[in-house]
mmCIF file with all atom_site columns, C-alpha atoms in Angstrom:
data_model
loop_
_atom_site.group_PDB
_atom_site.id
_atom_site.type_symbol
_atom_site.label_atom_id
_atom_site.label_alt_id
_atom_site.label_comp_id
_atom_site.label_asym_id
_atom_site.label_entity_id
_atom_site.label_seq_id
_atom_site.pdbx_PDB_ins_code
_atom_site.Cartn_x
_atom_site.Cartn_y
_atom_site.Cartn_z
_atom_site.occupancy
_atom_site.B_iso_or_equiv
_atom_site.pdbx_formal_charge
_atom_site.auth_seq_id
_atom_site.auth_comp_id
_atom_site.auth_asym_id
_atom_site.auth_atom_id
_atom_site.pdbx_PDB_model_num
ATOM 1   C CA . MET A 1 1   ? 155.886 192.368 42.883 1.00 0.00 ? 1   MET A CA 1
ATOM 2   C CA . ILE A 1 2   ? 154.429 195.998 43.337 1.00 0.00 ? 2   ILE A CA 1
ATOM 3   C CA . ILE A 1 3   ? 150.845 196.534 42.470 1.00 0.00 ? 3   ILE A CA 1
ATOM 4   C CA . VAL A 1 4   ? 149.380 199.791 43.118 1.00 0.00 ? 4   VAL A CA 1
ATOM 5   C CA . VAL A 1 5   ? 145.623 200.640 43.740 1.00 0.00 ? 5   VAL A CA 1
ATOM 6   C CA . GLN A 1 6   ? 144.263 204.584 42.320 1.00 0.00 ? 6   GLN A CA 1
ATOM 7   C CA . LYS A 1 7   ? 141.258 204.981 43.909 1.00 0.00 ? 7   LYS A CA 1
ATOM 8   C CA . GLN A 1 8   ? 139.130 208.038 42.142 1.00 0.00 ? 8   GLN A CA 1
ATOM 9   C CA . LEU A 1 9   ? 139.098 211.558 43.439 1.00 0.00 ? 9   LEU A CA 1
ATOM 10  C CA . ILE A 1 10  ? 136.051 213.093 44.470 1.00 0.00 ? 10  ILE A CA 1
ATOM 11  C CA . ASN A 1 11  ? 134.667 216.118 44.881 1.00 0.00 ? 11  ASN A CA 1
ATOM 12  C CA . SER A 1 12  ? 136.523 218.366 46.752 1.00 0.00 ? 12  SER A CA 1
ATOM 13  C CA . GLN A 1 13  ? 139.668 215.869 47.035 1.00 0.00 ? 13  GLN A CA 1
ATOM 14  C CA . ILE A 1 14  ? 140.256 217.793 42.770 1.00 0.00 ? 14  ILE A CA 1
ATOM 15  C CA . LYS A 1 15  ? 143.443 219.325 43.251 1.00 0.00 ? 15  LYS A CA 1
ATOM 16  C CA . SER A 1 16  ? 143.203 220.149 39.531 1.00 0.00 ? 16  SER A CA 1
ATOM 17  C CA . PRO A 1 17  ? 142.854 223.768 39.211 1.00 0.00 ? 17  PRO A CA 1
ATOM 18  C CA . GLN A 1 18  ? 141.140 222.812 35.401 1.00 0.00 ? 18  GLN A CA 1
ATOM 19  C CA . VAL A 1 19  ? 138.679 219.808 34.462 1.00 0.00 ? 19  VAL A CA 1
ATOM 20  C CA . PHE A 1 20  ? 137.206 218.339 30.710 1.00 0.00 ? 20  PHE A CA 1
ATOM 21  C CA . LEU A 1 21  ? 133.141 217.733 32.393 1.00 0.00 ? 21  LEU A CA 1
ATOM 22  C CA . ILE A 1 22  ? 130.952 215.811 31.765 1.00 0.00 ? 22  ILE A CA 1
ATOM 23  C CA . ASP A 1 23  ? 127.446 216.316 33.423 1.00 0.00 ? 23  ASP A CA 1
ATOM 24  C CA . HIS A 1 24  ? 124.676 214.625 34.864 1.00 0.00 ? 24  HIS A CA 1
ATOM 25  C CA . GLU A 1 25  ? 123.019 213.850 31.576 1.00 0.00 ? 25  GLU A CA 1
ATOM 26  C CA . ASN A 1 26  ? 126.097 213.061 29.565 1.00 0.00 ? 26  ASN A CA 1
ATOM 27  C CA . ASN A 1 27  ? 126.824 216.150 27.637 1.00 0.00 ? 27  ASN A CA 1
ATOM 28  C CA . ASN A 1 28  ? 130.052 216.745 26.956 1.00 0.00 ? 28  ASN A CA 1
ATOM 29  C CA . ARG A 1 29  ? 131.251 220.617 28.706 1.00 0.00 ? 29  ARG A CA 1
ATOM 30  C CA . GLY A 1 30  ? 135.093 220.685 27.575 1.00 0.00 ? 30  GLY A CA 1
ATOM 31  C CA . LEU A 1 31  ? 137.423 222.541 29.565 1.00 0.00 ? 31  LEU A CA 1
ATOM 32  C CA . ILE A 1 32  ? 135.620 224.332 33.509 1.00 0.00 ? 32  ILE A CA 1
ATOM 33  C CA . ASP A 1 33  ? 137.685 225.126 35.593 1.00 0.00 ? 33  ASP A CA 1
ATOM 34  C CA . THR A 1 34  ? 137.455 222.690 38.526 1.00 0.00 ? 34  THR A CA 1
ATOM 35  C CA . HIS A 1 35  ? 135.594 225.080 41.534 1.00 0.00 ? 35  HIS A CA 1
ATOM 36  C CA . GLU A 1 36  ? 132.909 226.156 38.759 1.00 0.00 ? 36  GLU A CA 1
ATOM 37  C CA . ALA A 1 37  ? 132.321 222.257 37.792 1.00 0.00 ? 37  ALA A CA 1
ATOM 38  C CA . LEU A 1 38  ? 132.507 221.941 41.732 1.00 0.00 ? 38  LEU A CA 1
ATOM 39  C CA . GLN A 1 39  ? 129.526 223.687 41.916 1.00 0.00 ? 39  GLN A CA 1
ATOM 40  C CA . LEU A 1 40  ? 127.095 222.403 38.803 1.00 0.00 ? 40  LEU A CA 1
ATOM 41  C CA . ALA A 1 41  ? 127.806 218.672 40.700 1.00 0.00 ? 41  ALA A CA 1
ATOM 42  C CA . GLN A 1 42  ? 126.335 220.439 43.891 1.00 0.00 ? 42  GLN A CA 1
ATOM 43  C CA . SER A 1 43  ? 123.486 222.215 42.373 1.00 0.00 ? 43  SER A CA 1
ATOM 44  C CA . VAL A 1 44  ? 122.612 219.327 41.243 1.00 0.00 ? 44  VAL A CA 1
ATOM 45  C CA . GLU A 1 45  ? 123.036 216.816 44.234 1.00 0.00 ? 45  GLU A CA 1
ATOM 46  C CA . LEU A 1 46  ? 126.199 214.766 42.534 1.00 0.00 ? 46  LEU A CA 1
ATOM 47  C CA . ASP A 1 47  ? 129.507 214.307 42.603 1.00 0.00 ? 47  ASP A CA 1
ATOM 48  C CA . LEU A 1 48  ? 131.975 215.340 41.306 1.00 0.00 ? 48  LEU A CA 1
ATOM 49  C CA . VAL A 1 49  ? 134.183 212.190 40.173 1.00 0.00 ? 49  VAL A CA 1
ATOM 50  C CA . ILE A 1 50  ? 137.783 212.117 38.079 1.00 0.00 ? 50  ILE A CA 1
ATOM 51  C CA . VAL A 1 51  ? 136.942 209.227 35.692 1.00 0.00 ? 51  VAL A CA 1
ATOM 52  C CA . SER A 1 52  ? 140.458 209.656 33.485 1.00 0.00 ? 52  SER A CA 1
ATOM 53  C CA . GLN A 1 53  ? 143.738 210.707 34.643 1.00 0.00 ? 53  GLN A CA 1
ATOM 54  C CA . SER A 1 54  ? 145.798 212.456 31.935 1.00 0.00 ? 54  SER A CA 1
ATOM 55  C CA . LYS A 1 55  ? 148.769 214.290 31.858 1.00 0.00 ? 55  LYS A CA 1
ATOM 56  C CA . ASP A 1 56  ? 147.435 217.618 31.135 1.00 0.00 ? 56  ASP A CA 1
ATOM 57  C CA . THR A 1 57  ? 143.782 218.181 32.404 1.00 0.00 ? 57  THR A CA 1
ATOM 58  C CA . PRO A 1 58  ? 141.717 214.762 34.033 1.00 0.00 ? 58  PRO A CA 1
ATOM 59  C CA . VAL A 1 59  ? 138.393 214.233 32.767 1.00 0.00 ? 59  VAL A CA 1
ATOM 60  C CA . ALA A 1 60  ? 135.520 214.474 35.622 1.00 0.00 ? 60  ALA A CA 1
ATOM 61  C CA . LYS A 1 61  ? 131.692 213.356 35.367 1.00 0.00 ? 61  LYS A CA 1
ATOM 62  C CA . ILE A 1 62  ? 128.810 214.710 37.672 1.00 0.00 ? 62  ILE A CA 1
ATOM 63  C CA . VAL A 1 63  ? 127.414 211.047 39.080 1.00 0.00 ? 63  VAL A CA 1
ATOM 64  C CA . ASN A 1 64  ? 126.002 209.637 42.466 1.00 0.00 ? 64  ASN A CA 1
ATOM 65  C CA . TYR A 1 65  ? 129.617 208.724 43.553 1.00 0.00 ? 65  TYR A CA 1
ATOM 66  C CA . GLY A 1 66  ? 128.363 205.779 45.814 1.00 0.00 ? 66  GLY A CA 1
ATOM 67  C CA . LYS A 1 67  ? 126.017 204.530 43.262 1.00 0.00 ? 67  LYS A CA 1
ATOM 68  C CA . LEU A 1 68  ? 129.295 204.325 40.362 1.00 0.00 ? 68  LEU A CA 1
ATOM 69  C CA . GLN A 1 69  ? 131.026 202.637 42.926 1.00 0.00 ? 69  GLN A CA 1
ATOM 70  C CA . TYR A 1 70  ? 127.906 199.928 43.164 1.00 0.00 ? 70  TYR A CA 1
ATOM 71  C CA . GLN A 1 71  ? 128.335 199.074 39.879 1.00 0.00 ? 71  GLN A CA 1
ATOM 72  C CA . LYS A 1 72  ? 132.128 198.501 39.811 1.00 0.00 ? 72  LYS A CA 1
ATOM 73  C CA . LYS A 1 73  ? 131.258 195.718 42.364 1.00 0.00 ? 73  LYS A CA 1
ATOM 74  C CA . LYS A 1 74  ? 128.609 194.414 40.702 1.00 0.00 ? 74  LYS A CA 1
ATOM 75  C CA . ARG A 1 75  ? 130.187 193.916 37.848 1.00 0.00 ? 75  ARG A CA 1
ATOM 76  C CA . GLN A 1 76  ? 133.352 192.538 39.600 1.00 0.00 ? 76  GLN A CA 1
ATOM 77  C CA . GLY A 1 77  ? 131.510 190.374 40.867 1.00 0.00 ? 77  GLY A CA 1
ATOM 78  C CA . GLN A 1 78  ? 130.002 189.437 37.723 1.00 0.00 ? 78  GLN A CA 1
ATOM 79  C CA . SER A 1 79  ? 133.029 188.463 36.391 1.00 0.00 ? 79  SER A CA 1
ATOM 80  C CA . ALA A 1 80  ? 134.685 186.198 38.891 1.00 0.00 ? 80  ALA A CA 1
ATOM 81  C CA . ARG A 1 81  ? 131.659 183.540 38.917 1.00 0.00 ? 81  ARG A CA 1
ATOM 82  C CA . PRO A 1 82  ? 132.358 180.860 36.903 1.00 0.00 ? 82  PRO A CA 1
ATOM 83  C CA . THR A 1 83  ? 130.949 180.460 33.716 1.00 0.00 ? 83  THR A CA 1
ATOM 84  C CA . VAL A 1 84  ? 131.591 176.200 32.312 1.00 0.00 ? 84  VAL A CA 1
ATOM 85  C CA . LYS A 1 85  ? 129.711 174.091 34.471 1.00 0.00 ? 85  LYS A CA 1
ATOM 86  C CA . GLU A 1 86  ? 130.445 169.546 33.923 1.00 0.00 ? 86  GLU A CA 1
ATOM 87  C CA . VAL A 1 87  ? 128.188 167.295 34.822 1.00 0.00 ? 87  VAL A CA 1
ATOM 88  C CA . ARG A 1 88  ? 129.452 163.985 33.703 1.00 0.00 ? 88  ARG A CA 1
ATOM 89  C CA . PHE A 1 89  ? 126.995 160.614 33.101 1.00 0.00 ? 89  PHE A CA 1
ATOM 90  C CA . ARG A 1 90  ? 127.481 156.810 33.046 1.00 0.00 ? 90  ARG A CA 1
ATOM 91  C CA . PRO A 1 91  ? 126.078 155.274 30.011 1.00 0.00 ? 91  PRO A CA 1
ATOM 92  C CA . ASN A 1 92  ? 123.082 153.927 32.679 1.00 0.00 ? 92  ASN A CA 1
ATOM 93  C CA . VAL A 1 93  ? 122.288 156.342 34.643 1.00 0.00 ? 93  VAL A CA 1
ATOM 94  C CA . GLY A 1 94  ? 118.614 156.217 36.054 1.00 0.00 ? 94  GLY A CA 1
ATOM 95  C CA . ALA A 1 95  ? 116.052 158.101 34.980 1.00 0.00 ? 95  ALA A CA 1
ATOM 96  C CA . ALA A 1 96  ? 115.646 160.085 37.970 1.00 0.00 ? 96  ALA A CA 1
ATOM 97  C CA . ASP A 1 97  ? 119.841 160.651 38.738 1.00 0.00 ? 97  ASP A CA 1
ATOM 98  C CA . TYR A 1 98  ? 118.962 162.502 34.254 1.00 0.00 ? 98  TYR A CA 1
ATOM 99  C CA . ASN A 1 99  ? 115.817 163.638 35.336 1.00 0.00 ? 99  ASN A CA 1
ATOM 100 C CA . LEU A 1 100 ? 117.884 165.750 37.929 1.00 0.00 ? 100 LEU A CA 1
ATOM 101 C CA . ARG A 1 101 ? 120.730 166.951 36.486 1.00 0.00 ? 101 ARG A CA 1
ATOM 102 C CA . ILE A 1 102 ? 118.625 168.045 33.289 1.00 0.00 ? 102 ILE A CA 1
ATOM 103 C CA . GLU A 1 103 ? 117.290 170.142 36.053 1.00 0.00 ? 103 GLU A CA 1
ATOM 104 C CA . GLN A 1 104 ? 120.677 171.176 37.182 1.00 0.00 ? 104 GLN A CA 1
ATOM 105 C CA . ALA A 1 105 ? 121.153 172.476 33.372 1.00 0.00 ? 105 ALA A CA 1
ATOM 106 C CA . LEU A 1 106 ? 118.324 174.597 32.465 1.00 0.00 ? 106 LEU A CA 1
ATOM 107 C CA . GLN A 1 107 ? 118.223 176.661 36.228 1.00 0.00 ? 107 GLN A CA 1
ATOM 108 C CA . TRP A 1 108 ? 122.454 177.372 35.438 1.00 0.00 ? 108 TRP A CA 1
ATOM 109 C CA . LEU A 1 109 ? 121.629 178.025 31.593 1.00 0.00 ? 109 LEU A CA 1
ATOM 110 C CA . SER A 1 110 ? 118.793 179.839 32.933 1.00 0.00 ? 110 SER A CA 1
ATOM 111 C CA . LYS A 1 111 ? 121.782 181.716 34.451 1.00 0.00 ? 111 LYS A CA 1
ATOM 112 C CA . GLY A 1 112 ? 123.950 182.373 31.711 1.00 0.00 ? 112 GLY A CA 1
ATOM 113 C CA . ASP A 1 113 ? 125.970 180.151 33.410 1.00 0.00 ? 113 ASP A CA 1
ATOM 114 C CA . SER A 1 114 ? 127.355 176.754 30.303 1.00 0.00 ? 114 SER A CA 1
ATOM 115 C CA . VAL A 1 115 ? 126.892 172.872 30.360 1.00 0.00 ? 115 VAL A CA 1
ATOM 116 C CA . LYS A 1 116 ? 129.313 170.914 29.760 1.00 0.00 ? 116 LYS A CA 1
ATOM 117 C CA . PHE A 1 117 ? 128.037 167.583 29.513 1.00 0.00 ? 117 PHE A CA 1
ATOM 118 C CA . ALA A 1 118 ? 130.760 164.109 29.227 1.00 0.00 ? 118 ALA A CA 1
ATOM 119 C CA . ILE A 1 119 ? 130.103 160.495 28.615 1.00 0.00 ? 119 ILE A CA 1
ATOM 120 C CA . ARG A 1 120 ? 132.229 158.535 30.926 1.00 0.00 ? 120 ARG A CA 1
ATOM 121 C CA . LEU A 1 121 ? 132.814 154.856 29.842 1.00 0.00 ? 121 LEU A CA 1
ATOM 122 C CA . ARG A 1 122 ? 135.078 151.909 31.094 1.00 0.00 ? 122 ARG A CA 1
ATOM 123 C CA . GLY A 1 123 ? 135.926 148.286 30.207 1.00 0.00 ? 123 GLY A CA 1
ATOM 124 C CA . ARG A 1 124 ? 133.151 146.591 28.962 1.00 0.00 ? 124 ARG A CA 1
ATOM 125 C CA . GLU A 1 125 ? 130.829 150.230 28.580 1.00 0.00 ? 125 GLU A CA 1
ATOM 126 C CA . ASN A 1 126 ? 132.987 150.636 25.409 1.00 0.00 ? 126 ASN A CA 1
ATOM 127 C CA . GLN A 1 127 ? 131.061 147.773 23.744 1.00 0.00 ? 127 GLN A CA 1
ATOM 128 C CA . TYR A 1 128 ? 128.383 150.423 24.199 1.00 0.00 ? 128 TYR A CA 1
ATOM 129 C CA . ARG A 1 129 ? 129.093 154.069 22.355 1.00 0.00 ? 129 ARG A CA 1
ATOM 130 C CA . GLU A 1 130 ? 126.287 153.667 20.121 1.00 0.00 ? 130 GLU A CA 1
ATOM 131 C CA . GLN A 1 131 ? 123.780 154.242 23.430 1.00 0.00 ? 131 GLN A CA 1
ATOM 132 C CA . ALA A 1 132 ? 126.597 157.363 24.901 1.00 0.00 ? 132 ALA A CA 1
ATOM 133 C CA . GLY A 1 133 ? 125.797 159.215 22.070 1.00 0.00 ? 133 GLY A CA 1
ATOM 134 C CA . GLN A 1 134 ? 122.341 158.316 21.896 1.00 0.00 ? 134 GLN A CA 1
ATOM 135 C CA . MET A 1 135 ? 122.119 159.509 25.104 1.00 0.00 ? 135 MET A CA 1
ATOM 136 C CA . LEU A 1 136 ? 124.145 162.767 23.906 1.00 0.00 ? 136 LEU A CA 1
ATOM 137 C CA . GLU A 1 137 ? 121.892 163.902 21.445 1.00 0.00 ? 137 GLU A CA 1
ATOM 138 C CA . ARG A 1 138 ? 118.902 162.599 24.023 1.00 0.00 ? 138 ARG A CA 1
ATOM 139 C CA . ILE A 1 139 ? 120.567 165.262 26.319 1.00 0.00 ? 139 ILE A CA 1
ATOM 140 C CA . VAL A 1 140 ? 120.602 168.138 23.750 1.00 0.00 ? 140 VAL A CA 1
ATOM 141 C CA . THR A 1 141 ? 116.931 167.880 22.595 1.00 0.00 ? 141 THR A CA 1
ATOM 142 C CA . ASP A 1 142 ? 116.161 168.125 26.428 1.00 0.00 ? 142 ASP A CA 1
ATOM 143 C CA . LEU A 1 143 ? 117.935 171.521 26.333 1.00 0.00 ? 143 LEU A CA 1
ATOM 144 C CA . GLY A 1 144 ? 116.253 172.318 22.891 1.00 0.00 ? 144 GLY A CA 1
ATOM 145 C CA . GLN A 1 145 ? 114.765 174.957 24.321 1.00 0.00 ? 145 GLN A CA 1
ATOM 146 C CA . VAL A 1 146 ? 116.955 177.250 26.383 1.00 0.00 ? 146 VAL A CA 1
ATOM 147 C CA . GLY A 1 147 ? 120.310 176.247 24.958 1.00 0.00 ? 147 GLY A CA 1
ATOM 148 C CA . LYS A 1 148 ? 121.918 176.140 21.675 1.00 0.00 ? 148 LYS A CA 1
ATOM 149 C CA . VAL A 1 149 ? 124.444 173.423 21.474 1.00 0.00 ? 149 VAL A CA 1
ATOM 150 C CA . GLN A 1 150 ? 128.865 174.639 20.997 1.00 0.00 ? 150 GLN A CA 1
ATOM 151 C CA . SER A 1 151 ? 129.998 171.918 20.409 1.00 0.00 ? 151 SER A CA 1
ATOM 152 C CA . LEU A 1 152 ? 128.861 168.030 19.938 1.00 0.00 ? 152 LEU A CA 1
ATOM 153 C CA . ASP A 1 153 ? 132.556 165.999 20.542 1.00 0.00 ? 153 ASP A CA 1
ATOM 154 C CA . LYS A 1 154 ? 130.589 162.003 19.566 1.00 0.00 ? 154 LYS A CA 1
ATOM 155 C CA . ARG A 1 155 ? 134.331 161.021 19.629 1.00 0.00 ? 155 ARG A CA 1
ATOM 156 C CA . SER A 1 156 ? 134.774 161.796 23.221 1.00 0.00 ? 156 SER A CA 1
ATOM 157 C CA . LEU A 1 157 ? 131.174 161.622 24.393 1.00 0.00 ? 157 LEU A CA 1
ATOM 158 C CA . ILE A 1 158 ? 131.149 165.101 25.477 1.00 0.00 ? 158 ILE A CA 1
ATOM 159 C CA . VAL A 1 159 ? 128.817 168.067 24.180 1.00 0.00 ? 159 VAL A CA 1
ATOM 160 C CA . GLN A 1 160 ? 128.669 171.615 25.444 1.00 0.00 ? 160 GLN A CA 1
ATOM 161 C CA . ILE A 1 161 ? 125.256 173.751 25.852 1.00 0.00 ? 161 ILE A CA 1
ATOM 162 C CA . MET A 1 162 ? 125.471 177.472 26.073 1.00 0.00 ? 162 MET A CA 1
ATOM 163 C CA . PRO A 1 163 ? 122.459 179.869 26.820 1.00 0.00 ? 163 PRO A CA 1
ATOM 164 C CA . ALA A 1 164 ? 119.682 180.642 24.453 1.00 0.00 ? 164 ALA A CA 1
#
């Protein structure tokens, strides 16, 4: 499998005789001579960048190329990060541990991540299924100001909360 990375053409790299031009104020200038478009970009101290390479004539835009690259890199970084964080509890968790996990979940929710809480029951702990269900309700009420419930499953003791 071969992956081809296509670099955006800017300023003097554009070999097409004419381009569809979108100026720095997002106005469509229509079909324009490439040399004229390049002079227009230089007059406002910006770059002429090909944004869409079509078969006939490419679409060019007058923008700050460095700023365009920065925004593209920033968008890629945001889409790459995980969006669901998971917290696992046991039904007999201590108050300090519970509060620590809730504070952590508040931070994650404020950053835009959703949080999944799972309560694990082992052996005799299955007798206290009602207590675990009450803990899920307590989690929902504690995080109610910053998040909303995406899914609540009392049978498998899982609640997923997304940012509000």
